[in-house]
Amino acid sequence: MDLSDSLAQSLTGLNSFERYLLQCIAIIYEPVSVTFLTKCIGLAGRYQISRVEVKNTVIGLRDAGLLNQLNQCTPDLAGNLLWRSQQEGWFDDFARLVEKEAPVSYMYGKWATRCWRALRQFRIGVYTGDFDKIEESQQFLAEHCAGHLEVESPAVLVVAHPFDPEWFSSLPGSMQFFLFDQVFRYSVERLVHFPEVLQYLEDEKALTISTIEQVPFHRMLAGYYLLQGRFDALRSLVEKHPDSFLGSGFAGSLAFLQGDADSAMTLFEKDIAQLNQYAGPEGTFFFGLTGVFCILTLLSRNYEGDRQTVIHAVATILRTCKGCPEELPFRFLDAYVRSVEGDIPDMLALSEQLKEEDRSLTTLISILCLHWMGVEIPVEFQLALTELHRRAEENGFFWLAMEAAELLATVDESHGELLPGAEKLRRQLGCRTITHIISPDESWKQSLQELIRVTRAARGIEQTIRLCWLVRFVDNMLLLTPKEQKRSSSGQWSKGRAVGLNRLAEPDAFEYLSEQDREICSALEQVGESSGKNGGFAFNLEKALPAIVGHPFVFLEKSQQTPVELVAGEPELVVESQGDSLFIHFVRDIGEGDVVVWQETPTRYRIVRITDEHRRVAEITGRNGLRVPVAASGQVLDAIGNIASFMTVHSAIDVGMDGQDVTAVTADPTPHIHIIPYGSGFRLEMFVQPFSHSGPYLKPGAGEMNIMAEVKGRRLQARRNLLLEEAKAREVEESCPMLDLAIDLEQENEREWHLLDPEECLQALLELEEIRDRVVLEWPEGEKIAVRRQTGVNQLNLNIRTSQQDWFALSGHLQVDQDVVIELKSLLEQVQKSHSRFIPMGDGQFLALTQEFRNRLEELILFGEEGREDNEIYVHPLAALALEGLTKQAQTKVDDGWRQRLQAISNAQEFVPEVPSTLQAELRDYQVEGFIWMVRLAQLGIGACLADDMGLGKTLQSLAVILYFAGKGPTLVVAPTSVCMNWEQETSRFAPTLKLHMFSGQDRKKVIKRLGKFDLLVTSYTLLQQEVELLEQVDWQCFALDEAQAIKNAATKRSKAAKRLKA
């Protein structure tokens, strides 16, 4: 990839190993240690080099500015190095090695590590063409990594920083389209301009794919031109590539923006008629940008019936793309039209959605609709428009900039200074403004505002309400702020609103308060005049803080999504040996009050009550501690023995028995793991408890060797073996990979982890269960769960028999241990419910399945159906091949029917059909392979999913298969409306012996009745759904579903219709 001159010069001066090392780091991508880097290079086998040499090389590369302090390349340098390694032929092997040694986990692990590895996987997916890898990583990055890495769209990171046309043109067509779609979507939604990317798309010679495959690229460019206000460029593009814009709505959009609504509507209607050739009776409509402009055209004309047309159009859009992120502007347009028709919409829900919106066009259109309805535009929406205007103007989206300025100046006179600039832009662009195509109807304003108020009040009653507590640590105390939170319909809690302390002073007025909340509120006292938001009330913290210990809904004030743990504690005294003196001091300052708060971690605070005894000891030791000579050890020991009756003492000197009522016990070095609910997951923390199952908890290997405390009424002393504690703690960590992957809340030596959800905790418990003799697990009261040992496929006993109609009936059981047996059918039901490899068995018990076993059971669920016998699962004979792996690994008994089916599959694999001579094209080797594969499956009665890359000739391979079977009867092709025309062209070109029929018009029944050999019927998914009763009457020789992801949702009518076809 293209680099700056300075970077390119730095690379030129590197030797071969330095360059190789940089390339390895680029592939690893996440912050990397020298140790891990040395290991990967050694495993790759190209260089055998020591850790010291790697370290020195890394330091040199950092000094040269080629690596940062975390041993990472900049994104632009990483892209260049990745491509070089791919060109040199070793990228794939090293990427697989990295994935094996540093595997990605989207379920558990440190947040930063998971996000870096997700980015790594996305990049590897792009370079290897692995769309599954891309989809998984992209989803994780979008949902979880915004707050952990400063990552824009991962596609933007890979493609545009910087953009390298030579590298990009080397990618397959489908990958180019996927990446461009992501980059341009990001660009127009966030108003960020990438000139090099745009220049590439405008270059006719750059797109090396076929004309038909250039259609989405042309439309992508057209949308960009619209928002930029480059209307001349858009007109030239549409005129130059008319076939790319059939049924697109771009010609109508252009005419509308240039002020001719009637001509625009004529063009829109022409395109809709084109689309309706392949649509059902209810018709179709444009989605996205041109759909918005078509509706605006209708609203600007305001002819009779236009508003009803808009309502029908929006209904069509939402029916076909419900839940799509681009649907919000259509909902606002619909809301406006319905309000004019007298049907006042639910504006509260729409406004709440708009608050979360940051897409440019959605923001503009939605606020515009609010303005038309006479709603006073809130300040936060005006701020959003102001930011939209700024970004649009800075990055060349001049039409958006003009409209944002016009709307801002219209809704609030304080923005009047924007009008001259908006008028100037409008003249330069040669367009109209959409802001004034409709005049606001002030009569709606009061009724809509009232509706919002009433709706808000009604919803408040329905929602679950709770009190949460925000804490701020100041001067060894916690300040408390109560907030009232409401649960949304999605189950999420709101940010909350402040509750006045004067109101909480009367807790009976709040029905939702818990007993603990009421106890905390009882610590409220009136300290001043009854004015201000708290009415003169404040907390007596010395009463309130002990009451809030253990409260489940405490969060940081500065980070209100972060849970806080509040625990009780007591003061601790330390006796240290320092040369010829002993130093006696408190572990922490006990302050001046009766309660003190110690911050142990950013999210855990210990609340300590200070008694008179503690205070007297503090007076003796003083704020800076007490030093006494070693010669006075005896007197110190006397004092320690007495103090240990009311506080814990850590001592560097051994307390003898003489004259002391102190019992010596052997210190227990066994690690204890505390498992505590924490937010939506669990917190794990490691301690030791020197007095076995009683007394204080300490960090392993840290602190003084001697400890004294009163335990169950006895004064005890134990001498700790710190080295042994540390060794045992490390042994536990090394035995539990989950702990290494979990989120470290603090430094690693704190031995504290946060597991994101219960499944992560179950994985950790499974690992800890295997070393149960070396660790103690401790749970809060009533929270305990346990995991039985891991179970694999080989423990499954399976029976397969042939039932009626050659289906196979499966039954069996899983032998967990001598006492526990689970029937196969029951096991499958639990697997369906759990969505993880941990199966609940009741009473807090879980069965752990290996991931392979879980995958095999999911395959059985996918292919299985409910059997007539209570304990049987039925599978179709076509599923035999898919289930062969399961049956080989399990303890399986089969009958002759199963064996014969497997033999038939084996025979089909040896069959080699010939490509039909009437195909007017010569297939490439990989296309011949695809043809043979599909015909073999057809011989078995099995369907196929051909998922070759864009531009590799899937249509041509399908036509070859259709010709192979054409002499036996008719064929059906189902495709999206916009692709049906492509099938018509490709069939005429490559398979002229086929008799092509387009399934449209009024004579569909006649067409169906006349179908015979060599007939090919092409229809749309919409008509398939509408005319399935007619289409299912035909015994098709074969049928092809183009863009088959259209039926991936088995619950849709479209998918059900496809499954009714017979071939």
Tab-separated table of N, CA and C in Angstrom, residues 298-368:
chain	number	residue	atom	x	y	z
A	298	LEU	N	-43.911	13.487	-3.668
A	298	LEU	CA	-45.359	13.367	-3.471
A	298	LEU	C	-45.877	14.426	-2.504
A	299	LEU	N	-45.133	14.646	-1.421
A	299	LEU	CA	-45.572	15.627	-0.425
A	299	LEU	C	-45.515	17.045	-0.979
A	300	SER	N	-44.509	17.320	-1.828
A	300	SER	CA	-44.391	18.681	-2.372
A	300	SER	C	-45.523	18.991	-3.349
A	301	ARG	N	-45.982	17.971	-4.115
A	301	ARG	CA	-47.089	18.207	-5.059
A	301	ARG	C	-48.411	18.349	-4.304
A	302	ASN	N	-48.614	17.433	-3.329
A	302	ASN	CA	-49.833	17.439	-2.516
A	302	ASN	C	-51.097	17.293	-3.369
A	303	TYR	N	-50.990	16.449	-4.430
A	303	TYR	CA	-52.179	16.167	-5.222
A	303	TYR	C	-53.104	15.258	-4.428
A	304	GLU	N	-54.341	15.172	-4.886
A	304	GLU	CA	-55.304	14.290	-4.226
A	304	GLU	C	-54.826	12.846	-4.326
A	305	GLY	N	-54.785	12.180	-3.210
A	305	GLY	CA	-54.354	10.788	-3.176
A	305	GLY	C	-52.874	10.603	-2.907
A	306	ASP	N	-52.071	11.685	-2.993
A	306	ASP	CA	-50.626	11.559	-2.796
A	306	ASP	C	-50.281	11.109	-1.373
A	307	ARG	N	-51.017	11.644	-0.380
A	307	ARG	CA	-50.702	11.269	1.005
A	307	ARG	C	-50.994	9.794	1.246
A	308	GLN	N	-52.072	9.274	0.661
A	308	GLN	CA	-52.364	7.846	0.805
A	308	GLN	C	-51.312	7.000	0.096
A	309	THR	N	-50.793	7.538	-1.020
A	309	THR	CA	-49.703	6.842	-1.719
A	309	THR	C	-48.473	6.738	-0.822
A	310	VAL	N	-48.191	7.825	-0.083
A	310	VAL	CA	-47.046	7.820	0.840
A	310	VAL	C	-47.256	6.775	1.927
A	311	ILE	N	-48.444	6.740	2.518
A	311	ILE	CA	-48.718	5.771	3.590
A	311	ILE	C	-48.542	4.345	3.073
A	312	HIS	N	-49.039	4.085	1.853
A	312	HIS	CA	-48.890	2.742	1.268
A	312	HIS	C	-47.426	2.437	0.969
A	313	ALA	N	-46.690	3.440	0.485
A	313	ALA	CA	-45.268	3.235	0.157
A	313	ALA	C	-44.465	2.903	1.408
A	314	VAL	N	-44.689	3.652	2.484
A	314	VAL	CA	-43.955	3.383	3.721
A	314	VAL	C	-44.297	2.004	4.261
A	315	ALA	N	-45.574	1.621	4.159
A	315	ALA	CA	-45.962	0.284	4.613
A	315	ALA	C	-45.231	-0.795	3.828
A	316	THR	N	-45.079	-0.580	2.525
A	316	THR	CA	-44.347	-1.531	1.682
A	316	THR	C	-42.888	-1.608	2.095
A	317	ILE	N	-42.274	-0.457	2.353
A	317	ILE	CA	-40.861	-0.412	2.763
A	317	ILE	C	-40.662	-1.138	4.086
A	318	LEU	N	-41.505	-0.825	5.056
A	318	LEU	CA	-41.335	-1.413	6.392
A	318	LEU	C	-41.661	-2.906	6.392
A	319	ARG	N	-42.517	-3.328	5.466
A	319	ARG	CA	-42.838	-4.757	5.372
A	319	ARG	C	-41.637	-5.539	4.857
A	320	THR	N	-40.897	-4.961	3.921
A	320	THR	CA	-39.770	-5.672	3.313
A	320	THR	C	-38.471	-5.482	4.088
A	321	CYS	N	-38.382	-4.435	4.895
A	321	CYS	CA	-37.121	-4.199	5.607
A	321	CYS	C	-37.382	-3.707	7.026
A	322	LYS	N	-38.240	-4.390	7.730
A	322	LYS	CA	-38.537	-4.017	9.120
A	322	LYS	C	-37.290	-4.251	9.977
A	323	GLY	N	-36.955	-3.257	10.767
A	323	GLY	CA	-35.791	-3.378	11.639
A	323	GLY	C	-34.496	-2.905	11.020
A	324	CYS	N	-34.523	-2.540	9.722
A	324	CYS	CA	-33.311	-2.023	9.090
A	324	CYS	C	-32.948	-0.672	9.706
A	325	PRO	N	-31.667	-0.374	9.818
A	325	PRO	CA	-31.282	0.887	10.447
A	325	PRO	C	-31.746	2.117	9.684
A	326	GLU	N	-32.014	1.978	8.366
A	326	GLU	CA	-32.405	3.130	7.550
A	326	GLU	C	-33.905	3.401	7.581
A	327	GLU	N	-34.659	2.667	8.405
A	327	GLU	CA	-36.111	2.808	8.339
A	327	GLU	C	-36.636	4.047	9.067
A	328	LEU	N	-35.857	4.663	9.966
A	328	LEU	CA	-36.370	5.744	10.808
A	328	LEU	C	-36.883	6.945	10.009
A	329	PRO	N	-36.170	7.428	8.973
A	329	PRO	CA	-36.728	8.576	8.232
A	329	PRO	C	-38.071	8.259	7.600
A	330	PHE	N	-38.281	7.018	7.161
A	330	PHE	CA	-39.576	6.644	6.596
A	330	PHE	C	-40.657	6.645	7.673
A	331	ARG	N	-40.309	6.257	8.875
A	331	ARG	CA	-41.291	6.291	9.971
A	331	ARG	C	-41.682	7.743	10.294
A	332	PHE	N	-40.711	8.656	10.250
A	332	PHE	CA	-41.029	10.057	10.505
A	332	PHE	C	-41.887	10.635	9.383
A	333	LEU	N	-41.579	10.311	8.128
A	333	LEU	CA	-42.403	10.782	7.014
A	333	LEU	C	-43.826	10.248	7.127
A	334	ASP	N	-43.947	8.996	7.492
A	334	ASP	CA	-45.260	8.391	7.704
A	334	ASP	C	-46.000	9.095	8.840
A	335	ALA	N	-45.267	9.391	9.931
A	335	ALA	CA	-45.879	10.068	11.070
A	335	ALA	C	-46.420	11.435	10.665
A	336	TYR	N	-45.654	12.165	9.853
A	336	TYR	CA	-46.140	13.476	9.400
A	336	TYR	C	-47.437	13.333	8.604
A	337	VAL	N	-47.437	12.423	7.640
A	337	VAL	CA	-48.617	12.269	6.776
A	337	VAL	C	-49.829	11.851	7.608
A	338	ARG	N	-49.620	10.921	8.522
A	338	ARG	CA	-50.741	10.463	9.354
A	338	ARG	C	-51.258	11.590	10.251
A	339	SER	N	-50.349	12.442	10.718
A	339	SER	CA	-50.804	13.559	11.556
A	339	SER	C	-51.689	14.508	10.763
A	340	VAL	N	-51.346	14.718	9.486
A	340	VAL	CA	-52.169	15.572	8.628
A	340	VAL	C	-53.527	14.918	8.366
A	341	GLU	N	-53.528	13.580	8.293
A	341	GLU	CA	-54.764	12.847	8.048
A	341	GLU	C	-55.611	12.714	9.304
A	342	GLY	N	-55.100	13.215	10.440
A	342	GLY	CA	-55.881	13.174	11.675
A	342	GLY	C	-55.557	12.021	12.586
A	343	ASP	N	-54.559	11.219	12.232
A	343	ASP	CA	-54.150	10.069	13.064
A	343	ASP	C	-52.853	10.448	13.770
A	344	ILE	N	-52.973	10.965	15.017
A	344	ILE	CA	-51.791	11.468	15.715
A	344	ILE	C	-50.887	10.300	16.105
A	345	PRO	N	-49.633	10.311	15.672
A	345	PRO	CA	-48.730	9.167	15.907
A	345	PRO	C	-48.087	9.216	17.292
A	346	ASP	N	-47.379	8.136	17.620
A	346	ASP	CA	-46.638	8.048	18.884
A	346	ASP	C	-45.283	8.723	18.697
A	347	MET	N	-45.242	10.031	18.944
A	347	MET	CA	-44.010	10.773	18.699
A	347	MET	C	-42.951	10.522	19.771
A	348	LEU	N	-43.366	10.090	20.952
A	348	LEU	CA	-42.378	9.845	22.006
A	348	LEU	C	-41.403	8.754	21.587
A	349	ALA	N	-41.957	7.642	21.088
A	349	ALA	CA	-41.088	6.526	20.690
A	349	ALA	C	-40.148	6.940	19.569
A	350	LEU	N	-40.685	7.682	18.577
A	350	LEU	CA	-39.836	8.109	17.465
A	350	LEU	C	-38.761	9.085	17.934
A	351	SER	N	-39.130	10.008	18.817
A	351	SER	CA	-38.155	10.982	19.308
A	351	SER	C	-37.055	10.312	20.109
A	352	GLU	N	-37.420	9.289	20.897
A	352	GLU	CA	-36.405	8.562	21.669
A	352	GLU	C	-35.426	7.857	20.731
A	353	GLN	N	-35.941	7.296	19.636
A	353	GLN	CA	-35.055	6.660	18.653
A	353	GLN	C	-34.134	7.686	18.005
A	354	LEU	N	-34.675	8.870	17.738
A	354	LEU	CA	-33.885	9.913	17.083
A	354	LEU	C	-32.736	10.378	17.976
A	355	LYS	N	-32.916	10.337	19.296
A	355	LYS	CA	-31.853	10.748	20.219
A	355	LYS	C	-30.624	9.857	20.069
A	356	GLU	N	-30.843	8.606	19.681
A	356	GLU	CA	-29.732	7.661	19.530
A	356	GLU	C	-29.155	7.672	18.118
A	357	GLU	N	-29.729	8.490	17.233
A	357	GLU	CA	-29.378	8.450	15.804
A	357	GLU	C	-28.214	9.381	15.490
A	358	ASP	N	-27.296	8.935	14.634
A	358	ASP	CA	-26.210	9.812	14.203
A	358	ASP	C	-25.974	9.724	12.704
A	359	ARG	N	-26.928	9.165	11.955
A	359	ARG	CA	-26.800	9.114	10.503
A	359	ARG	C	-27.290	10.430	9.914
A	360	SER	N	-26.545	10.943	8.955
A	360	SER	CA	-26.770	12.304	8.475
A	360	SER	C	-28.162	12.505	7.879
A	361	LEU	N	-28.537	11.693	6.877
A	361	LEU	CA	-29.817	11.899	6.212
A	361	LEU	C	-30.975	11.620	7.154
A	362	THR	N	-30.836	10.600	7.989
A	362	THR	CA	-31.888	10.287	8.957
A	362	THR	C	-32.117	11.457	9.898
A	363	THR	N	-31.038	12.039	10.397
A	363	THR	CA	-31.156	13.182	11.298
A	363	THR	C	-31.881	14.334	10.609
A	364	LEU	N	-31.478	14.662	9.387
A	364	LEU	CA	-32.069	15.784	8.658
A	364	LEU	C	-33.559	15.563	8.410
A	365	ILE	N	-33.928	14.418	7.847
A	365	ILE	CA	-35.317	14.170	7.463
A	365	ILE	C	-36.212	14.077	8.700
A	366	SER	N	-35.738	13.440	9.746
A	366	SER	CA	-36.560	13.260	10.948
A	366	SER	C	-36.861	14.599	11.612
A	367	ILE	N	-35.832	15.439	11.749
A	367	ILE	CA	-36.055	16.755	12.370
A	367	ILE	C	-36.927	17.621	11.468
A	368	LEU	N	-36.761	17.489	10.167
A	368	LEU	CA	-37.603	18.230	9.233
A	368	LEU	C	-39.075	17.859	9.422
